[in-house]
Each structure stands twice: as structure tokens, then as C-alpha cells.
Amino acid sequence: MVNKMTTIQYIFGFIFIVFFQMIITPRICIGNAYVDMAVILTVWVALVKGSHTGMFFGLGAGLLTGVLKPIELGWISFLLSATGFLVGNIKDKLIMEPLPVRILTLLIVALIYNIVFIFFTGFEMFFRNPSFIFSSAFLTAAYTTLVGAIVFCFLRYRYVLRNLF
Amino acid sequence: MLSAIINFIKDRQSLPVIAVFVFCFILMLLPTAFRLSISSFFISVVYLPFTMFDDFLTDVARAKINNIELNQRLIQYSIQASSYVEDHYENNRLRRMLDFDLRIPYRLVPAKVIGLKPTPHSRSIEINAGLAKGINVNMPVVTADGIVGKTITVSKKTSIVQLLTDHNCKVSVIDQKTRAMGIARWQGGKLLEMGDVPIESKVAVGDTVISSGLGGIFPSGLMVGVVIFSQNREGKLFKDVLVKPAVDFNSLEEVFVVIYGQ
């Protein structure tokens, strides 16, 4: 039931990512911490559909959100597709079905993603002020996971919700 | 490790993965100007609805902030405006008083009304001028409009003024037009009765009534009011004349005590 994701749902997911990154994210920033919807949905798709779908979804999400930051376009696409691919591989090897496990995975992935992203895109700053980088990466990861948990719950129980309303 | 990588590359299922990562590396190597042009195309064309919605939300948020600021300014300006109106009225009142001051040949002591003491039997006000300013008992008190009353009790710094609308306050008056004389006194309500006006006099509605100067308290020529009723009654020696006082006794703020004969 959960694995039935159609092309329309993927397109809707991409539109939602762009909408969220352009409209919502700048408005709900808390200091340096922001929510990365591209990471949330890439992790979800990879956990549901596996490595290849996760990778392509990550590539699409990376390209669509990368054009908003053209300097980092290649890095965002690469890291998101790599995230999709690696999470999908982990999903194939481990039992990732329980929701808390998925949320924990999201936290770890978001943290690593942020640190690696800053390492590659802001190499000098990474070594100049590492504590600041780690703290902001952790806060962003935590904030992303918080919102991601809500999104995951919604996606997991969307059929139940649909029947309710 | 090397063999694992070789096996991964040889695996047909790895082909899309390699393609994707190669594509990403090509993106990284693209000239910045090219990437910027792609970005500007997407933002201005493909993401136009999002951009417009974002601008709309930004405008709404800005409008909300501006609205709060403008409301604050509006309140400030309305407070200022009301204070200006108050100043305007005060200015007009004082200007009229100044003109009045220049017109009459008496010394005027300005005073502010600091208390109202209306009772059924007596009507008086308290002013902030007394012996220290040369005020004595039975001195006329006026405004630019006309006679207010006379001082009846004087202390060092304050005085009690018996208003014209007091039973015990009487003023010798004269009709400015017909020169008919009489005594103005309050008979209740908002009007003064002009008594002792001979029946043959031609006092008419609209005539101005001023002080005659015969009573010994009020100097001649001070405005008392306007005749609004004049009638002869059969078998009576005097006319029934009612005068509307020139002074509004309900809105007294500043008055002058007239000092003359010193």
C-alpha cells in the first residue's frame, strides 16, 4: 500500500519541495537552523522504494533546489542523489520499517548531509570555525528531523487520515 | 576494495548510479556563468508562480508591518491634532480677550476658574486670583463676551465670584438702542429678567442690553445679553423683558477681574 507511488506523486513531491524551499523555509528559519525538505522527502522515498528510486528522486530534488543556489548546484545534486542511494542501500540490508527508526535515520542522514555539504561548499569556513559549523549543522539536522517526523507520520498514516475525513 | 569497485562498475545495475554521479560531476564543472543563467531561467520562468507567491507573501508581511507603524503614527497625529485644536480654541479665546483688554479703560486681572459651586440657592465659581493680585470684594468679573458676576469673598490667592445667574446678583442695565433702563436679575432657568422697564419704553426683541454703571459695582458699557422677549401686560406698570446672557456660564475657563477707580 505504502510502496504504491505513482509518477504524479513524484511530481507532486518535487513541486512540494520547491514550494517549501522557496516559500516556507526562509520564513521558519530559527537562527542558522533551517528545514531541508529535499532531504526529508529523499530519505522517505529511498526508505520506501529503495536505492535507485531514492537516488533519482534525490537527483531531481537536487536539481530543482540547486537552481536556487546555482554555485552549489552540482554539489546539492550529488549529495542528495548519494543520500538517496545510500539510504536505499541501508534499507535493503536493515529493517527500517518502524517509524522511530526512519526518524532516527533521518536525523543521522541530515546531520551527515549538512556537515559534508558545508565541508565541500565552505571548505575554509569549516576549518576556521568548526564548532560553529557543527552546532549549526546539528541544529539544522534537528530542526529538519522535527519537521520530517511530522511529514513521515503524515505519509505513513495518510490513508488512515483520508478514511477519517 | 579495488575488486569490489570493479565488480560494482561491471554490474549492469550500477550503470544508472555511475551515470547520475558523472552527471553531477559535470554539473560541478560547468562554468559559473552558465549555472547562473540556468538558475535565472528557472527562477524567472519555471518558478514564476512560486516567485510571485513569495513576493505576494513578502508584500503582505511588509504591508502588515507598515500598517502597524502607520496606525501608531495615526494615533500620534490624532493626539497632536486634538491638542492643536485645543490650542487653536485657546488662542482664539485669548486673542478675543486681548482685544477686549485693549478696548476697555480698566485694569483687568486675568484669572483661571478653579472651581464651580452651583447650589440651588447660589451660583458661584472660584478663581485663582485674590488679595495678592489686588482683588477686593464687589469687583466685576467679566469675559470677552460680557459680565460674569462679581467677587463676594476674597482670600489671599483665591476669590469666590457670584455669577449673574445667582438670585442675589443684580445689575443695573440699559437697552443700548432705546436707552431704557432696568435691573437684570436671574429668575431661574437660563434667562435673566430685566425688571423695572417702563411700559412706555420701546424695548424690542434683539436689542442689546449693557451695564448702565449706576449700581456702583459694574462699570457702564459691559455686555449683559440680548433681549429675546418683550411684552406689555395689561394693568402693569413695567414691561416683561427677558434677556439671554451673553456669557455661557457652563464653559467658563478664564475670566478677568475688573479693577477700576484706583
Tab-separated table of C-alpha atoms in Angstrom:
chain	number	residue	atom	x	y	z
A	1	MET	CA	0.000	0.000	0.000
A	2	VAL	CA	2.695	2.406	1.111
A	3	ASN	CA	5.004	1.474	-1.783
A	4	LYS	CA	2.450	2.466	-4.413
A	5	MET	CA	3.946	5.756	-5.507
A	6	THR	CA	2.894	6.935	-8.919
A	7	THR	CA	4.608	9.419	-11.232
A	8	ILE	CA	2.026	12.045	-10.222
A	9	GLN	CA	3.026	11.595	-6.611
A	10	TYR	CA	6.682	12.097	-7.501
A	11	ILE	CA	5.845	15.240	-9.463
A	12	PHE	CA	3.725	16.468	-6.583
A	13	GLY	CA	6.653	15.719	-4.273
A	14	PHE	CA	9.029	17.790	-6.439
A	15	ILE	CA	6.567	20.696	-6.589
A	16	PHE	CA	6.115	20.498	-2.829
A	17	ILE	CA	9.905	20.540	-2.300
A	18	VAL	CA	10.329	23.651	-4.476
A	19	PHE	CA	7.349	25.342	-2.823
A	20	PHE	CA	8.646	24.526	0.652
A	21	GLN	CA	12.239	25.569	-0.058
A	22	MET	CA	11.209	28.830	-1.728
A	23	ILE	CA	8.258	29.913	0.396
A	24	ILE	CA	8.247	28.139	3.755
A	25	THR	CA	11.910	27.540	4.634
A	26	PRO	CA	13.013	31.216	4.613
A	27	ARG	CA	10.047	32.076	6.845
A	28	ILE	CA	10.532	29.403	9.500
A	29	CYS	CA	14.301	29.729	9.980
A	30	ILE	CA	15.407	29.772	13.604
A	31	GLY	CA	18.787	31.466	13.664
A	32	ASN	CA	21.042	29.388	11.414
A	33	ALA	CA	18.809	26.337	11.610
A	34	TYR	CA	16.561	25.677	8.648
A	35	VAL	CA	14.383	22.863	7.364
A	36	ASP	CA	15.575	20.930	4.296
A	37	MET	CA	12.511	19.360	2.730
A	38	ALA	CA	14.588	17.887	-0.115
A	39	VAL	CA	16.492	15.725	2.399
A	40	ILE	CA	13.286	14.699	4.191
A	41	LEU	CA	11.491	13.515	1.063
A	42	THR	CA	14.613	11.943	-0.475
A	43	VAL	CA	15.134	9.875	2.682
A	44	TRP	CA	11.471	8.874	2.716
A	45	VAL	CA	11.448	7.820	-0.953
A	46	ALA	CA	14.707	5.890	-0.506
A	47	LEU	CA	13.318	4.146	2.587
A	48	VAL	CA	10.123	3.229	0.777
A	49	LYS	CA	11.320	2.494	-2.758
A	50	GLY	CA	14.976	1.563	-2.444
A	51	SER	CA	18.324	2.833	-3.644
A	52	HIS	CA	17.726	3.549	-7.336
A	53	THR	CA	14.445	5.374	-6.951
A	54	GLY	CA	15.845	7.219	-3.970
A	55	MET	CA	18.881	8.230	-5.991
A	56	PHE	CA	16.843	9.525	-8.934
A	57	PHE	CA	14.449	11.304	-6.629
A	58	GLY	CA	17.443	12.847	-4.858
A	59	LEU	CA	18.901	13.913	-8.209
A	60	GLY	CA	15.600	15.537	-9.225
A	61	ALA	CA	15.209	17.246	-5.866
A	62	GLY	CA	18.858	18.347	-6.003
A	63	LEU	CA	18.482	19.832	-9.471
A	64	LEU	CA	15.242	21.623	-8.602
A	65	THR	CA	16.504	23.077	-5.342
A	66	GLY	CA	20.053	23.535	-6.651
A	67	VAL	CA	18.961	26.110	-9.202
A	68	LEU	CA	18.024	28.310	-6.258
A	69	LYS	CA	21.724	28.217	-5.247
A	70	PRO	CA	23.479	27.960	-8.651
A	71	ILE	CA	27.003	27.958	-7.199
A	72	GLU	CA	26.259	24.746	-5.298
A	73	LEU	CA	24.011	23.193	-7.972
A	74	GLY	CA	26.340	20.252	-8.678
A	75	TRP	CA	27.112	19.558	-5.024
A	76	ILE	CA	23.473	19.627	-3.935
A	77	SER	CA	22.504	17.242	-6.768
A	78	PHE	CA	25.383	14.929	-5.994
A	79	LEU	CA	24.846	14.830	-2.236
A	80	LEU	CA	21.096	14.341	-2.475
A	81	SER	CA	21.371	11.560	-5.065
A	82	ALA	CA	24.116	9.952	-2.977
A	83	THR	CA	21.880	10.273	0.096
A	84	GLY	CA	19.034	8.551	-1.750
A	85	PHE	CA	21.305	5.821	-2.986
A	86	LEU	CA	22.977	5.122	0.379
A	87	VAL	CA	19.766	5.246	2.426
A	88	GLY	CA	18.137	2.914	-0.102
A	89	ASN	CA	21.054	0.521	0.280
A	90	ILE	CA	20.778	0.598	4.063
A	91	LYS	CA	17.051	-0.057	3.745
A	92	ASP	CA	17.810	-3.145	1.648
A	93	LYS	CA	20.113	-4.515	4.344
A	94	LEU	CA	18.380	-3.491	7.574
A	95	ILE	CA	14.819	-3.463	8.838
A	96	MET	CA	13.773	0.155	8.500
A	97	GLU	CA	10.004	-0.255	8.708
A	98	PRO	CA	9.264	1.182	12.213
A	99	LEU	CA	8.633	4.901	12.149
A	100	PRO	CA	11.061	5.778	15.008
A	101	VAL	CA	13.868	4.018	13.113
A	102	ARG	CA	13.084	6.046	9.996
A	103	ILE	CA	13.080	9.279	12.018
A	104	LEU	CA	16.409	8.339	13.629
A	105	THR	CA	17.792	7.575	10.164
A	106	LEU	CA	16.634	10.983	9.005
A	107	LEU	CA	18.423	12.652	11.931
A	108	ILE	CA	21.712	10.890	11.190
A	109	VAL	CA	21.456	11.440	7.431
A	110	ALA	CA	20.516	15.122	7.834
A	111	LEU	CA	23.458	15.656	10.205
A	112	ILE	CA	25.970	13.952	7.907
A	113	TYR	CA	24.486	15.672	4.850
A	114	ASN	CA	24.839	19.119	6.425
A	115	ILE	CA	28.378	18.548	7.633
A	116	VAL	CA	29.517	17.120	4.275
A	117	PHE	CA	27.709	19.865	2.382
A	118	ILE	CA	29.397	22.610	4.408
A	119	PHE	CA	32.733	20.773	4.149
A	120	PHE	CA	32.610	20.772	0.349
A	121	THR	CA	30.961	24.146	-0.259
A	122	GLY	CA	32.595	26.172	2.523
A	123	PHE	CA	35.930	24.453	2.985
A	124	GLU	CA	37.764	27.464	4.516
A	125	MET	CA	34.976	28.284	6.937
A	126	PHE	CA	34.798	24.656	8.008
A	127	PHE	CA	38.329	24.799	9.408
A	128	ARG	CA	38.167	28.410	10.587
A	129	ASN	CA	35.177	27.911	12.882
A	130	PRO	CA	34.408	24.188	13.186
A	131	SER	CA	32.368	24.496	16.403
A	132	PHE	CA	30.021	26.945	14.714
A	133	ILE	CA	29.708	24.678	11.681
A	134	PHE	CA	28.952	21.606	13.782
A	135	SER	CA	26.475	23.397	16.002
A	136	SER	CA	24.580	24.908	13.076
A	137	ALA	CA	24.676	21.569	11.224
A	138	PHE	CA	23.296	19.805	14.280
A	139	LEU	CA	20.582	22.412	14.800
A	140	THR	CA	19.589	22.226	11.126
A	141	ALA	CA	19.538	18.435	11.301
A	142	ALA	CA	17.438	18.502	14.468
A	143	TYR	CA	15.024	21.033	13.007
A	144	THR	CA	14.793	19.073	9.752
A	145	THR	CA	14.152	15.880	11.717
A	146	LEU	CA	11.438	17.566	13.775
A	147	VAL	CA	9.563	18.651	10.664
A	148	GLY	CA	10.491	15.402	8.942
A	149	ALA	CA	8.904	13.394	11.766
A	150	ILE	CA	5.621	15.213	11.122
A	151	VAL	CA	5.944	14.596	7.375
A	152	PHE	CA	6.792	10.925	7.951
A	153	CYS	CA	3.800	10.486	10.262
A	154	PHE	CA	1.570	12.133	7.684
A	155	LEU	CA	2.910	9.949	4.872
A	156	ARG	CA	2.672	6.786	6.951
A	157	TYR	CA	-0.875	7.412	8.105
A	158	ARG	CA	-2.191	9.343	5.092
A	159	TYR	CA	-4.591	6.547	4.120
A	160	VAL	CA	-5.912	6.375	7.658
A	161	LEU	CA	-6.352	10.149	7.633
A	162	ARG	CA	-8.061	10.010	4.248
A	163	ASN	CA	-10.562	7.448	5.596
A	164	LEU	CA	-11.132	9.574	8.676
A	165	PHE	CA	-12.001	12.709	6.729
B	1	MET	CA	38.346	-2.929	-2.082
B	2	LEU	CA	39.529	-2.402	-5.675
B	3	SER	CA	37.876	-5.610	-6.776
B	4	ALA	CA	34.629	-4.502	-5.101
B	5	ILE	CA	34.754	-1.260	-7.063
B	6	ILE	CA	35.488	-3.149	-10.300
B	7	ASN	CA	32.585	-5.525	-9.603
B	8	PHE	CA	30.334	-2.512	-8.901
B	9	ILE	CA	31.317	-0.938	-12.239
B	10	LYS	CA	30.865	-4.223	-14.097
B	11	ASP	CA	27.404	-4.731	-12.614
B	12	ARG	CA	24.791	-3.570	-15.156
B	13	GLN	CA	22.598	-2.288	-12.348
B	14	SER	CA	25.369	0.122	-11.358
B	15	LEU	CA	25.227	1.876	-14.696
B	16	PRO	CA	22.479	4.360	-13.715
B	17	VAL	CA	24.314	5.128	-10.486
B	18	ILE	CA	27.530	5.872	-12.328
B	19	ALA	CA	25.615	7.942	-14.887
B	20	VAL	CA	23.968	10.017	-12.184
B	21	PHE	CA	27.218	10.694	-10.358
B	22	VAL	CA	29.034	11.556	-13.588
B	23	PHE	CA	26.198	13.928	-14.462
B	24	CYS	CA	26.565	15.574	-11.036
B	25	PHE	CA	30.309	15.996	-11.523
B	26	ILE	CA	29.695	17.547	-14.934
B	27	LEU	CA	27.305	19.982	-13.225
B	28	MET	CA	30.042	20.847	-10.748
B	29	LEU	CA	32.482	21.538	-13.542
B	30	LEU	CA	30.104	23.729	-15.553
B	31	PRO	CA	31.142	27.404	-15.787
B	32	THR	CA	29.568	29.537	-13.078
B	33	ALA	CA	28.054	31.910	-15.665
B	34	PHE	CA	26.249	29.004	-17.304
B	35	ARG	CA	24.918	27.770	-13.974
B	36	LEU	CA	23.771	31.302	-13.148
B	37	SER	CA	21.945	31.587	-16.458
B	38	ILE	CA	20.179	28.242	-15.826
B	39	SER	CA	19.257	29.454	-12.370
B	40	SER	CA	17.913	32.797	-13.591
B	41	PHE	CA	15.883	31.000	-16.284
B	42	PHE	CA	14.322	28.657	-13.723
B	43	ILE	CA	13.597	31.381	-11.208
B	44	SER	CA	12.138	33.806	-13.770
B	45	VAL	CA	10.215	31.301	-15.910
B	46	VAL	CA	9.703	27.871	-14.366
B	47	TYR	CA	9.394	29.044	-10.765
B	48	LEU	CA	7.458	32.172	-11.694
B	49	PRO	CA	4.275	31.153	-9.793
B	50	PHE	CA	6.355	30.428	-6.691
B	51	THR	CA	8.311	33.656	-7.089
B	52	MET	CA	5.087	35.622	-7.473
B	53	PHE	CA	3.526	33.921	-4.458
B	54	ASP	CA	6.703	34.571	-2.454
B	55	ASP	CA	6.616	38.250	-3.477
B	56	PHE	CA	2.947	38.391	-2.548
B	57	LEU	CA	3.605	36.957	0.921
B	58	THR	CA	6.558	39.321	1.379
B	59	ASP	CA	4.359	42.266	0.364
B	60	VAL	CA	1.621	41.153	2.757
B	61	ALA	CA	4.111	40.836	5.611
B	62	ARG	CA	5.582	44.242	4.764
B	63	ALA	CA	2.111	45.758	4.481
B	64	LYS	CA	1.236	44.338	7.887
B	65	ILE	CA	4.340	45.915	9.447
B	66	ASN	CA	3.650	49.187	7.626
B	67	ASN	CA	0.053	49.060	8.784
B	68	ILE	CA	1.126	48.752	12.410
B	69	GLU	CA	3.590	51.638	12.003
B	70	LEU	CA	1.032	53.793	10.219
B	71	ASN	CA	-1.579	53.070	12.877
B	72	GLN	CA	0.874	54.147	15.560
B	73	ARG	CA	1.620	57.322	13.609
B	74	LEU	CA	-2.090	57.927	13.075
B	75	ILE	CA	-2.708	57.715	16.804
B	76	GLN	CA	0.208	60.085	17.457
B	77	TYR	CA	-1.054	62.535	14.843
B	78	SER	CA	-4.640	62.365	16.077
B	79	ILE	CA	-3.415	63.125	19.610
B	80	GLN	CA	-1.351	66.002	18.228
B	81	ALA	CA	-4.276	67.216	16.139
B	82	SER	CA	-6.617	67.254	19.126
B	83	SER	CA	-4.005	69.200	21.096
B	84	TYR	CA	-3.704	71.650	18.163
B	85	VAL	CA	-7.474	72.100	18.102
B	86	GLU	CA	-7.394	72.795	21.822
B	87	ASP	CA	-4.549	75.280	21.295
B	88	HIS	CA	-6.487	76.860	18.450
B	89	TYR	CA	-9.536	77.436	20.619
B	90	GLU	CA	-7.434	78.736	23.474
B	91	ASN	CA	-5.611	81.026	21.067
B	92	ASN	CA	-8.876	82.403	19.711
B	93	ARG	CA	-10.241	82.907	23.197
B	94	LEU	CA	-7.097	84.679	24.375
B	95	ARG	CA	-6.982	86.834	21.230
B	96	ARG	CA	-10.529	87.951	21.851
B	97	MET	CA	-9.652	88.684	25.445
B	98	LEU	CA	-6.615	90.671	24.389
B	99	ASP	CA	-8.724	92.784	22.036
B	100	PHE	CA	-11.194	93.222	24.815
B	101	ASP	CA	-8.413	94.241	27.154
B	102	LEU	CA	-7.363	96.985	24.737
B	103	ARG	CA	-10.878	98.265	24.326
B	104	ILE	CA	-11.841	98.998	27.916
B	105	PRO	CA	-10.179	101.624	30.075
B	106	TYR	CA	-9.857	99.480	33.197
B	107	ARG	CA	-7.185	97.279	34.571
B	108	LEU	CA	-8.002	93.652	34.070
B	109	VAL	CA	-6.607	90.904	36.236
B	110	PRO	CA	-6.721	87.562	34.467
B	111	ALA	CA	-7.754	84.543	36.446
B	112	LYS	CA	-8.498	80.909	35.852
B	113	VAL	CA	-11.649	79.230	37.064
B	114	ILE	CA	-10.540	76.604	39.568
B	115	GLY	CA	-13.892	75.553	40.972
B	116	LEU	CA	-17.608	75.560	40.311
B	117	LYS	CA	-20.040	75.862	43.170
B	118	PRO	CA	-23.558	75.666	41.812
B	119	THR	CA	-26.212	75.172	44.507
B	120	PRO	CA	-29.972	75.656	44.313
B	121	HIS	CA	-29.695	78.944	46.158
B	122	SER	CA	-26.447	80.381	44.942
B	123	ARG	CA	-24.331	80.028	41.867
B	124	SER	CA	-20.696	80.884	42.102
B	125	ILE	CA	-17.268	79.990	40.856
B	126	GLU	CA	-13.845	80.031	42.436
B	127	ILE	CA	-10.968	81.785	40.677
B	128	ASN	CA	-7.219	81.732	41.307
B	129	ALA	CA	-6.793	85.457	41.990
B	130	GLY	CA	-7.209	87.125	45.359
B	131	LEU	CA	-5.929	89.859	47.591
B	132	ALA	CA	-2.391	89.238	46.421
B	133	LYS	CA	-3.370	90.433	42.950
B	134	GLY	CA	-5.341	93.429	44.161
B	135	ILE	CA	-8.744	91.798	44.122
B	136	ASN	CA	-11.384	93.001	46.587
B	137	VAL	CA	-14.993	92.225	47.333
B	138	ASN	CA	-17.625	93.514	44.887
B	139	MET	CA	-15.378	93.754	41.885
B	140	PRO	CA	-16.878	92.925	38.498
B	141	VAL	CA	-15.774	89.765	36.774
B	142	VAL	CA	-16.056	89.571	33.012
B	143	THR	CA	-15.068	87.647	29.914
B	144	ALA	CA	-14.793	88.866	26.363
B	145	ASP	CA	-18.467	88.019	25.919
B	146	GLY	CA	-19.727	90.096	28.818
B	147	ILE	CA	-20.430	90.232	32.543
B	148	VAL	CA	-19.873	87.039	34.508
B	149	GLY	CA	-20.624	88.284	38.010
B	150	LYS	CA	-18.882	89.917	40.967
B	151	THR	CA	-16.489	88.883	43.692
B	152	ILE	CA	-18.171	88.177	47.009
B	153	THR	CA	-15.446	86.531	49.060
B	154	VAL	CA	-11.748	87.193	48.646
B	155	SER	CA	-8.852	85.340	50.217
B	156	LYS	CA	-5.150	85.817	49.638
B	157	LYS	CA	-4.901	83.731	46.498
B	158	THR	CA	-8.463	82.846	45.516
B	159	SER	CA	-11.822	84.539	45.235
B	160	ILE	CA	-15.431	83.427	45.054
B	161	VAL	CA	-17.373	85.014	42.209
B	162	GLN	CA	-21.136	85.308	42.434
B	163	LEU	CA	-22.454	84.644	38.956
B	164	LEU	CA	-25.066	86.665	37.159
B	165	THR	CA	-27.219	83.587	37.358
B	166	ASP	CA	-27.488	83.911	41.136
B	167	HIS	CA	-30.649	85.138	42.839
B	168	ASN	CA	-28.756	87.744	44.780
B	169	CYS	CA	-26.811	89.220	41.883
B	170	LYS	CA	-28.433	92.275	40.340
B	171	VAL	CA	-27.047	94.522	37.630
B	172	SER	CA	-28.263	97.921	36.607
B	173	VAL	CA	-28.651	97.679	32.837
B	174	ILE	CA	-29.664	99.791	29.891
B	175	ASP	CA	-31.088	98.921	26.492
B	176	GLN	CA	-28.402	100.072	24.097
B	177	LYS	CA	-30.890	101.110	21.431
B	178	THR	CA	-33.785	102.660	23.330
B	179	ARG	CA	-31.755	103.690	26.403
B	180	ALA	CA	-34.469	102.203	28.602
B	181	MET	CA	-33.053	101.297	31.989
B	182	GLY	CA	-33.779	98.382	34.247
B	183	ILE	CA	-32.422	95.870	36.712
B	184	ALA	CA	-31.243	92.494	35.412
B	185	ARG	CA	-31.620	89.581	37.767
B	186	TRP	CA	-31.828	85.854	37.455
B	187	GLN	CA	-35.241	84.272	37.812
B	188	GLY	CA	-34.313	80.643	37.231
B	189	GLY	CA	-33.637	78.821	34.011
B	190	LYS	CA	-31.128	80.215	31.569
B	191	LEU	CA	-32.539	83.707	31.188
B	192	LEU	CA	-32.323	86.989	33.066
B	193	GLU	CA	-35.291	89.153	33.777
B	194	MET	CA	-34.889	92.842	33.005
B	195	GLY	CA	-37.171	94.409	35.559
B	196	ASP	CA	-38.345	97.937	36.180
B	197	VAL	CA	-38.570	98.735	32.473
B	198	PRO	CA	-41.273	101.387	31.986
B	199	ILE	CA	-44.234	100.189	29.962
B	200	GLU	CA	-43.913	103.049	27.520
B	201	SER	CA	-40.353	102.155	26.572
B	202	LYS	CA	-39.754	100.553	23.177
B	203	VAL	CA	-37.517	97.671	24.196
B	204	ALA	CA	-37.736	95.071	21.437
B	205	VAL	CA	-36.522	91.565	20.815
B	206	GLY	CA	-32.930	91.584	19.573
B	207	ASP	CA	-31.889	94.688	21.470
B	208	THR	CA	-28.552	94.576	23.208
B	209	VAL	CA	-28.505	95.089	26.947
B	210	ILE	CA	-25.418	96.514	28.629
B	211	SER	CA	-24.495	97.621	32.132
B	212	SER	CA	-25.540	101.171	32.926
B	213	GLY	CA	-22.856	101.870	35.507
B	214	LEU	CA	-25.398	103.095	38.055
B	215	GLY	CA	-25.163	100.228	40.521
B	216	GLY	CA	-21.720	101.204	41.674
B	217	ILE	CA	-20.189	97.821	41.023
B	218	PHE	CA	-20.252	97.242	37.268
B	219	PRO	CA	-18.832	99.958	35.036
B	220	SER	CA	-21.035	101.128	32.194
B	221	GLY	CA	-20.895	99.564	28.749
B	222	LEU	CA	-20.285	95.951	29.678
B	223	MET	CA	-22.306	93.457	27.657
B	224	VAL	CA	-25.036	91.666	29.585
B	225	GLY	CA	-27.103	89.989	26.915
B	226	VAL	CA	-29.736	90.236	24.198
B	227	VAL	CA	-33.480	90.762	24.611
B	228	ILE	CA	-35.375	87.693	23.494
B	229	PHE	CA	-38.799	88.536	24.936
B	230	SER	CA	-40.545	91.877	25.432
B	231	GLN	CA	-44.211	92.298	26.195
B	232	ASN	CA	-46.595	94.725	27.890
B	233	ARG	CA	-49.108	93.289	30.246
B	234	GLU	CA	-52.396	94.941	30.968
B	235	GLY	CA	-52.664	96.666	34.301
B	236	LYS	CA	-48.937	96.597	34.958
B	237	LEU	CA	-46.543	99.493	35.191
B	238	PHE	CA	-43.498	97.657	33.846
B	239	LYS	CA	-42.718	95.599	30.789
B	240	ASP	CA	-41.921	91.900	30.907
B	241	VAL	CA	-38.483	91.671	29.339
B	242	LEU	CA	-36.311	88.567	29.221
B	243	VAL	CA	-32.629	88.711	28.368
B	244	LYS	CA	-30.414	85.892	27.205
B	245	PRO	CA	-26.994	86.303	28.895
B	246	ALA	CA	-24.089	86.873	26.539
B	247	VAL	CA	-21.820	84.678	28.643
B	248	ASP	CA	-22.069	80.902	28.545
B	249	PHE	CA	-21.799	80.122	32.243
B	250	ASN	CA	-21.287	76.432	31.599
B	251	SER	CA	-17.983	76.882	29.777
B	252	LEU	CA	-16.071	79.383	31.863
B	253	GLU	CA	-12.334	78.777	31.886
B	254	GLU	CA	-10.599	82.136	32.004
B	255	VAL	CA	-12.097	85.358	33.358
B	256	PHE	CA	-10.930	88.886	34.120
B	257	VAL	CA	-11.494	90.789	37.322
B	258	VAL	CA	-12.085	94.460	36.522
B	259	ILE	CA	-10.240	96.881	38.741
B	260	TYR	CA	-11.305	100.430	38.206
B	261	GLY	CA	-11.403	103.640	40.180
B	262	GLN	CA	-7.928	103.021	41.693
